[in-house]
JSON list of C-alpha atoms in Angstrom, two decimals:
[
{"chain": "A", "resi": 314, "resn": "MET", "atom": "CA", "xyz": [251.71, 83.70, 13.20]},
{"chain": "A", "resi": 315, "resn": "ASN", "atom": "CA", "xyz": [253.92, 83.01, 9.96]},
{"chain": "A", "resi": 316, "resn": "THR", "atom": "CA", "xyz": [257.41, 84.75, 10.35]},
{"chain": "A", "resi": 317, "resn": "GLN", "atom": "CA", "xyz": [257.36, 85.83, 7.15]},
{"chain": "A", "resi": 318, "resn": "LEU", "atom": "CA", "xyz": [253.38, 87.49, 6.73]},
{"chain": "A", "resi": 319, "resn": "PHE", "atom": "CA", "xyz": [254.34, 89.80, 9.97]},
{"chain": "A", "resi": 320, "resn": "SER", "atom": "CA", "xyz": [257.26, 90.95, 7.62]},
{"chain": "A", "resi": 321, "resn": "LYS", "atom": "CA", "xyz": [255.32, 91.75, 5.30]},
{"chain": "A", "resi": 322, "resn": "THR", "atom": "CA", "xyz": [252.91, 93.21, 7.77]},
{"chain": "A", "resi": 323, "resn": "ILE", "atom": "CA", "xyz": [255.18, 95.56, 9.52]},
{"chain": "A", "resi": 324, "resn": "ALA", "atom": "CA", "xyz": [256.80, 96.61, 6.26]},
{"chain": "A", "resi": 325, "resn": "ALA", "atom": "CA", "xyz": [253.42, 97.95, 4.95]},
{"chain": "A", "resi": 326, "resn": "LEU", "atom": "CA", "xyz": [253.32, 100.08, 8.45]},
{"chain": "A", "resi": 327, "resn": "ALA", "atom": "CA", "xyz": [255.29, 101.69, 7.90]},
{"chain": "A", "resi": 328, "resn": "VAL", "atom": "CA", "xyz": [254.89, 102.45, 4.45]},
{"chain": "A", "resi": 329, "resn": "PHE", "atom": "CA", "xyz": [251.49, 103.54, 5.23]},
{"chain": "A", "resi": 330, "resn": "GLY", "atom": "CA", "xyz": [252.94, 105.55, 8.53]},
{"chain": "A", "resi": 331, "resn": "LEU", "atom": "CA", "xyz": [256.26, 106.65, 6.20]},
{"chain": "A", "resi": 332, "resn": "LEU", "atom": "CA", "xyz": [253.87, 107.88, 3.41]},
{"chain": "A", "resi": 333, "resn": "GLY", "atom": "CA", "xyz": [250.88, 109.73, 6.11]},
{"chain": "A", "resi": 334, "resn": "MET", "atom": "CA", "xyz": [253.86, 111.27, 7.35]},
{"chain": "A", "resi": 335, "resn": "THR", "atom": "CA", "xyz": [255.42, 112.95, 4.65]},
{"chain": "A", "resi": 336, "resn": "SER", "atom": "CA", "xyz": [252.45, 114.17, 3.37]},
{"chain": "A", "resi": 337, "resn": "ILE", "atom": "CA", "xyz": [251.34, 115.53, 6.77]},
{"chain": "A", "resi": 338, "resn": "ALA", "atom": "CA", "xyz": [254.85, 117.79, 6.48]},
{"chain": "A", "resi": 339, "resn": "SER", "atom": "CA", "xyz": [254.49, 118.23, 2.67]},
{"chain": "A", "resi": 340, "resn": "ALA", "atom": "CA", "xyz": [250.57, 119.41, 3.35]},
{"chain": "A", "resi": 341, "resn": "HIS", "atom": "CA", "xyz": [251.93, 123.29, 4.69]},
{"chain": "A", "resi": 342, "resn": "GLU", "atom": "CA", "xyz": [254.44, 123.68, 1.41]},
{"chain": "A", "resi": 343, "resn": "ALA", "atom": "CA", "xyz": [252.67, 124.98, -0.52]},
{"chain": "A", "resi": 344, "resn": "ASP", "atom": "CA", "xyz": [251.83, 128.35, -2.83]},
{"chain": "A", "resi": 345, "resn": "CYS", "atom": "CA", "xyz": [250.05, 131.37, -2.75]},
{"chain": "A", "resi": 346, "resn": "PRO", "atom": "CA", "xyz": [247.62, 131.54, -5.16]},
{"chain": "A", "resi": 347, "resn": "TYR", "atom": "CA", "xyz": [248.22, 135.46, -6.42]},
{"chain": "A", "resi": 348, "resn": "CYS", "atom": "CA", "xyz": [251.65, 135.49, -6.35]},
{"chain": "A", "resi": 349, "resn": "LYS", "atom": "CA", "xyz": [252.47, 131.97, -7.11]},
{"chain": "A", "resi": 350, "resn": "LEU", "atom": "CA", "xyz": [255.48, 131.90, -4.09]},
{"chain": "A", "resi": 351, "resn": "LYS", "atom": "CA", "xyz": [256.31, 129.93, -1.44]},
{"chain": "A", "resi": 352, "resn": "LEU", "atom": "CA", "xyz": [253.80, 130.51, 1.01]},
{"chain": "A", "resi": 353, "resn": "VAL", "atom": "CA", "xyz": [256.98, 132.22, 4.21]},
{"chain": "A", "resi": 354, "resn": "GLN", "atom": "CA", "xyz": [255.94, 129.73, 7.31]},
{"chain": "A", "resi": 355, "resn": "ASN", "atom": "CA", "xyz": [255.60, 131.65, 11.47]},
{"chain": "A", "resi": 356, "resn": "MET", "atom": "CA", "xyz": [257.89, 131.38, 13.05]},
{"chain": "A", "resi": 357, "resn": "LYS", "atom": "CA", "xyz": [258.70, 131.11, 18.02]},
{"chain": "A", "resi": 358, "resn": "THR", "atom": "CA", "xyz": [260.05, 135.13, 16.72]},
{"chain": "A", "resi": 359, "resn": "GLN", "atom": "CA", "xyz": [257.05, 135.80, 14.29]},
{"chain": "A", "resi": 360, "resn": "ASP", "atom": "CA", "xyz": [254.10, 135.57, 12.37]},
{"chain": "A", "resi": 361, "resn": "ASN", "atom": "CA", "xyz": [253.93, 135.13, 8.68]},
{"chain": "A", "resi": 362, "resn": "GLU", "atom": "CA", "xyz": [250.80, 132.99, 7.30]},
{"chain": "A", "resi": 363, "resn": "VAL", "atom": "CA", "xyz": [247.92, 135.00, 6.40]},
{"chain": "A", "resi": 364, "resn": "VAL", "atom": "CA", "xyz": [244.86, 133.33, 5.99]},
{"chain": "A", "resi": 365, "resn": "VAL", "atom": "CA", "xyz": [241.35, 133.96, 4.57]},
{"chain": "A", "resi": 366, "resn": "LYS", "atom": "CA", "xyz": [238.60, 132.18, 5.56]},
{"chain": "A", "resi": 367, "resn": "VAL", "atom": "CA", "xyz": [235.78, 132.03, 3.62]},
{"chain": "A", "resi": 368, "resn": "GLY", "atom": "CA", "xyz": [232.50, 130.48, 4.68]},
{"chain": "A", "resi": 369, "resn": "ASN", "atom": "CA", "xyz": [234.21, 127.45, 5.48]},
{"chain": "A", "resi": 370, "resn": "LYS", "atom": "CA", "xyz": [236.60, 127.34, 3.64]},
{"chain": "A", "resi": 371, "resn": "ARG", "atom": "CA", "xyz": [240.48, 128.40, 4.73]},
{"chain": "A", "resi": 372, "resn": "ILE", "atom": "CA", "xyz": [243.67, 130.12, 2.07]},
{"chain": "A", "resi": 373, "resn": "GLU", "atom": "CA", "xyz": [247.14, 130.22, 2.95]},
{"chain": "A", "resi": 374, "resn": "TYR", "atom": "CA", "xyz": [248.54, 133.57, 1.62]},
{"chain": "A", "resi": 375, "resn": "ARG", "atom": "CA", "xyz": [252.21, 134.51, 1.52]},
{"chain": "A", "resi": 376, "resn": "CYS", "atom": "CA", "xyz": [251.80, 138.77, 2.19]},
{"chain": "A", "resi": 377, "resn": "LEU", "atom": "CA", "xyz": [248.47, 140.86, 2.28]},
{"chain": "A", "resi": 378, "resn": "TYR", "atom": "CA", "xyz": [249.07, 142.53, -0.03]},
{"chain": "A", "resi": 379, "resn": "CYS", "atom": "CA", "xyz": [248.40, 140.04, -1.73]},
{"chain": "A", "resi": 380, "resn": "VAL", "atom": "CA", "xyz": [245.51, 138.63, -0.39]},
{"chain": "A", "resi": 381, "resn": "ILE", "atom": "CA", "xyz": [243.58, 142.46, -1.26]},
{"chain": "A", "resi": 382, "resn": "LYS", "atom": "CA", "xyz": [244.96, 142.08, -5.00]},
{"chain": "A", "resi": 383, "resn": "ASP", "atom": "CA", "xyz": [243.44, 138.35, -4.82]},
{"chain": "A", "resi": 384, "resn": "GLN", "atom": "CA", "xyz": [240.17, 140.21, -3.05]},
{"chain": "A", "resi": 385, "resn": "LYS", "atom": "CA", "xyz": [237.24, 139.79, -5.80]},
{"chain": "A", "resi": 386, "resn": "ARG", "atom": "CA", "xyz": [238.66, 136.05, -6.32]},
{"chain": "A", "resi": 387, "resn": "TYR", "atom": "CA", "xyz": [235.79, 135.91, -3.31]},
{"chain": "A", "resi": 388, "resn": "LYS", "atom": "CA", "xyz": [232.28, 136.65, -3.28]},
{"chain": "A", "resi": 389, "resn": "GLY", "atom": "CA", "xyz": [230.32, 137.71, -0.40]},
{"chain": "A", "resi": 390, "resn": "ASP", "atom": "CA", "xyz": [231.95, 138.27, 2.46]},
{"chain": "A", "resi": 391, "resn": "LEU", "atom": "CA", "xyz": [235.62, 137.01, 4.39]},
{"chain": "A", "resi": 392, "resn": "VAL", "atom": "CA", "xyz": [237.33, 137.03, 7.00]},
{"chain": "A", "resi": 393, "resn": "VAL", "atom": "CA", "xyz": [241.46, 137.90, 6.67]},
{"chain": "A", "resi": 394, "resn": "TYR", "atom": "CA", "xyz": [243.74, 136.72, 9.82]},
{"chain": "A", "resi": 395, "resn": "SER", "atom": "CA", "xyz": [246.81, 139.45, 9.34]},
{"chain": "A", "resi": 396, "resn": "PRO", "atom": "CA", "xyz": [250.27, 138.65, 11.19]},
{"chain": "A", "resi": 397, "resn": "SER", "atom": "CA", "xyz": [250.86, 141.64, 13.71]},
{"chain": "A", "resi": 398, "resn": "GLU", "atom": "CA", "xyz": [253.40, 142.04, 16.08]},
{"chain": "A", "resi": 399, "resn": "LYS", "atom": "CA", "xyz": [252.22, 139.45, 18.10]},
{"chain": "A", "resi": 400, "resn": "VAL", "atom": "CA", "xyz": [252.50, 136.04, 18.30]},
{"chain": "A", "resi": 401, "resn": "GLY", "atom": "CA", "xyz": [249.53, 134.26, 17.76]},
{"chain": "A", "resi": 402, "resn": "GLU", "atom": "CA", "xyz": [247.94, 137.43, 17.92]},
{"chain": "A", "resi": 403, "resn": "PRO", "atom": "CA", "xyz": [246.68, 138.26, 13.68]},
{"chain": "A", "resi": 404, "resn": "VAL", "atom": "CA", "xyz": [245.12, 141.85, 12.31]},
{"chain": "A", "resi": 405, "resn": "VAL", "atom": "CA", "xyz": [241.96, 140.75, 12.32]},
{"chain": "A", "resi": 406, "resn": "LEU", "atom": "CA", "xyz": [240.22, 142.00, 9.04]},
{"chain": "A", "resi": 407, "resn": "LYS", "atom": "CA", "xyz": [236.80, 142.03, 7.67]},
{"chain": "A", "resi": 408, "resn": "ARG", "atom": "CA", "xyz": [234.95, 142.18, 4.48]},
{"chain": "A", "resi": 409, "resn": "THR", "atom": "CA", "xyz": [231.17, 143.18, 5.22]},
{"chain": "A", "resi": 410, "resn": "ASP", "atom": "CA", "xyz": [229.21, 143.81, 1.90]},
{"chain": "A", "resi": 411, "resn": "GLY", "atom": "CA", "xyz": [231.89, 144.72, 0.68]},
{"chain": "A", "resi": 412, "resn": "LYS", "atom": "CA", "xyz": [233.34, 147.68, 3.38]},
{"chain": "A", "resi": 413, "resn": "TRP", "atom": "CA", "xyz": [236.70, 146.64, 5.16]},
{"chain": "A", "resi": 414, "resn": "THR", "atom": "CA", "xyz": [236.94, 147.52, 8.57]},
{"chain": "A", "resi": 415, "resn": "GLY", "atom": "CA", "xyz": [239.53, 146.20, 11.29]},
{"chain": "A", "resi": 416, "resn": "PRO", "atom": "CA", "xyz": [241.06, 147.10, 15.09]},
{"chain": "A", "resi": 417, "resn": "GLU", "atom": "CA", "xyz": [240.15, 150.69, 15.63]},
{"chain": "A", "resi": 418, "resn": "GLY", "atom": "CA", "xyz": [244.06, 151.94, 16.19]},
{"chain": "A", "resi": 419, "resn": "ALA", "atom": "CA", "xyz": [245.68, 149.08, 13.62]},
{"chain": "A", "resi": 420, "resn": "VAL", "atom": "CA", "xyz": [248.21, 150.63, 10.86]},
{"chain": "A", "resi": 421, "resn": "PHE", "atom": "CA", "xyz": [250.00, 148.69, 7.97]},
{"chain": "A", "resi": 422, "resn": "LEU", "atom": "CA", "xyz": [253.23, 148.90, 5.60]},
{"chain": "A", "resi": 423, "resn": "ASN", "atom": "CA", "xyz": [252.85, 148.01, 1.77]},
{"chain": "A", "resi": 424, "resn": "THR", "atom": "CA", "xyz": [257.38, 148.94, 0.94]},
{"chain": "A", "resi": 425, "resn": "PHE", "atom": "CA", "xyz": [258.49, 145.79, -0.37]},
{"chain": "A", "resi": 426, "resn": "LYS", "atom": "CA", "xyz": [260.35, 146.61, -4.94]},
{"chain": "A", "resi": 427, "resn": "LYS", "atom": "CA", "xyz": [260.55, 143.12, -4.74]},
{"chain": "A", "resi": 428, "resn": "HIS", "atom": "CA", "xyz": [256.89, 140.82, -4.33]},
{"chain": "A", "resi": 429, "resn": "SER", "atom": "CA", "xyz": [260.03, 138.08, -3.81]},
{"chain": "A", "resi": 430, "resn": "GLU", "atom": "CA", "xyz": [260.16, 140.86, 0.28]},
{"chain": "A", "resi": 431, "resn": "CYS", "atom": "CA", "xyz": [256.29, 140.53, 0.87]},
{"chain": "A", "resi": 432, "resn": "ALA", "atom": "CA", "xyz": [255.89, 138.77, 3.49]},
{"chain": "A", "resi": 433, "resn": "GLU", "atom": "CA", "xyz": [258.77, 141.02, 5.36]},
{"chain": "A", "resi": 434, "resn": "LEU", "atom": "CA", "xyz": [257.05, 144.15, 4.60]},
{"chain": "A", "resi": 435, "resn": "SER", "atom": "CA", "xyz": [253.67, 144.13, 3.49]},
{"chain": "A", "resi": 436, "resn": "ARG", "atom": "CA", "xyz": [252.10, 143.70, 7.18]},
{"chain": "A", "resi": 437, "resn": "ALA", "atom": "CA", "xyz": [249.28, 144.41, 9.89]},
{"chain": "A", "resi": 438, "resn": "PHE", "atom": "CA", "xyz": [250.64, 145.57, 13.21]},
{"chain": "A", "resi": 439, "resn": "SER", "atom": "CA", "xyz": [248.03, 146.73, 16.64]},
{"chain": "A", "resi": 440, "resn": "SER", "atom": "CA", "xyz": [249.71, 149.97, 16.38]},
{"chain": "A", "resi": 441, "resn": "LYS", "atom": "CA", "xyz": [251.39, 152.82, 15.29]},
{"chain": "A", "resi": 442, "resn": "ALA", "atom": "CA", "xyz": [254.33, 151.90, 18.50]},
{"chain": "A", "resi": 443, "resn": "ALA", "atom": "CA", "xyz": [254.24, 148.15, 17.08]},
{"chain": "A", "resi": 444, "resn": "PHE", "atom": "CA", "xyz": [254.96, 149.56, 13.49]},
{"chain": "A", "resi": 445, "resn": "ASP", "atom": "CA", "xyz": [257.57, 152.15, 14.75]},
{"chain": "A", "resi": 446, "resn": "LYS", "atom": "CA", "xyz": [259.50, 149.12, 16.48]},
{"chain": "A", "resi": 447, "resn": "TYR", "atom": "CA", "xyz": [258.77, 146.66, 14.13]},
{"chain": "A", "resi": 448, "resn": "VAL", "atom": "CA", "xyz": [260.57, 149.41, 11.66]},
{"chain": "A", "resi": 449, "resn": "LYS", "atom": "CA", "xyz": [263.08, 150.27, 13.24]},
{"chain": "A", "resi": 450, "resn": "ASP", "atom": "CA", "xyz": [264.74, 146.75, 14.71]},
{"chain": "A", "resi": 451, "resn": "ASN", "atom": "CA", "xyz": [264.07, 145.67, 10.62]},
{"chain": "A", "resi": 452, "resn": "LYS", "atom": "CA", "xyz": [265.83, 148.55, 9.13]},
{"chain": "A", "resi": 453, "resn": "VAL", "atom": "CA", "xyz": [262.97, 149.40, 7.27]},
{"chain": "A", "resi": 454, "resn": "ALA", "atom": "CA", "xyz": [263.70, 152.30, 4.38]},
{"chain": "A", "resi": 455, "resn": "ASP", "atom": "CA", "xyz": [261.09, 154.86, 3.15]},
{"chain": "A", "resi": 456, "resn": "ALA", "atom": "CA", "xyz": [258.17, 153.04, 5.60]},
{"chain": "A", "resi": 457, "resn": "LYS", "atom": "CA", "xyz": [254.43, 154.49, 5.26]},
{"chain": "A", "resi": 458, "resn": "ALA", "atom": "CA", "xyz": [251.90, 153.61, 8.53]},
{"chain": "A", "resi": 459, "resn": "LEU", "atom": "CA", "xyz": [249.43, 153.23, 6.40]},
{"chain": "A", "resi": 460, "resn": "SER", "atom": "CA", "xyz": [245.98, 152.76, 7.65]},
{"chain": "A", "resi": 461, "resn": "LEU", "atom": "CA", "xyz": [243.55, 150.29, 6.56]},
{"chain": "A", "resi": 462, "resn": "SER", "atom": "CA", "xyz": [241.97, 152.92, 3.56]},
{"chain": "A", "resi": 463, "resn": "GLU", "atom": "CA", "xyz": [245.26, 153.71, 2.64]},
{"chain": "A", "resi": 464, "resn": "PHE", "atom": "CA", "xyz": [246.24, 150.56, 2.94]},
{"chain": "A", "resi": 465, "resn": "ILE", "atom": "CA", "xyz": [243.49, 149.10, 0.24]},
{"chain": "A", "resi": 466, "resn": "ALA", "atom": "CA", "xyz": [243.95, 152.59, -2.31]},
{"chain": "A", "resi": 467, "resn": "LEU", "atom": "CA", "xyz": [247.53, 151.62, -2.10]},
{"chain": "A", "resi": 468, "resn": "VAL", "atom": "CA", "xyz": [247.49, 148.29, -2.98]},
{"chain": "A", "resi": 469, "resn": "THR", "atom": "CA", "xyz": [244.51, 148.27, -5.36]},
{"chain": "A", "resi": 470, "resn": "LYS", "atom": "CA", "xyz": [245.42, 151.23, -7.39]},
{"chain": "A", "resi": 471, "resn": "PRO", "atom": "CA", "xyz": [245.81, 151.07, -11.41]},
{"chain": "A", "resi": 472, "resn": "ALA", "atom": "CA", "xyz": [249.28, 149.91, -12.43]},
{"chain": "A", "resi": 473, "resn": "LYS", "atom": "CA", "xyz": [250.87, 153.27, -14.88]}
]
């Protein structure tokens, strides 16, 4: 084999390989479709990615607040995988025929003042005890455990 041809082939493979790795690495970095802030990625100690599934589509949001504010974008049924206090075990919410449902005992937090804090302060928890622990561990001021219907009513309430 010609050495020059071999070198060009190796160089081309290296460039394509790097391009492929770059797109894989950056493909997950995106903006929230609602608030346009960067998505907050999962960590070893805490999940942060909020995922909406509509049909075959999978859309990531920055927080649960953004999903509820943007829900009119989607017609029909949808499923929301909201990070909980347990890594890898989201609180699963469903909107079926316009009605929201979630797991019994799940509670919700929504206390952010600046939207840049939403990923930490607009979350779901599998229980009131998990909510209380999160609030204590993260020193969240003015935290109130909300039911799903209270959370949705608070988020969808028209601004004054």
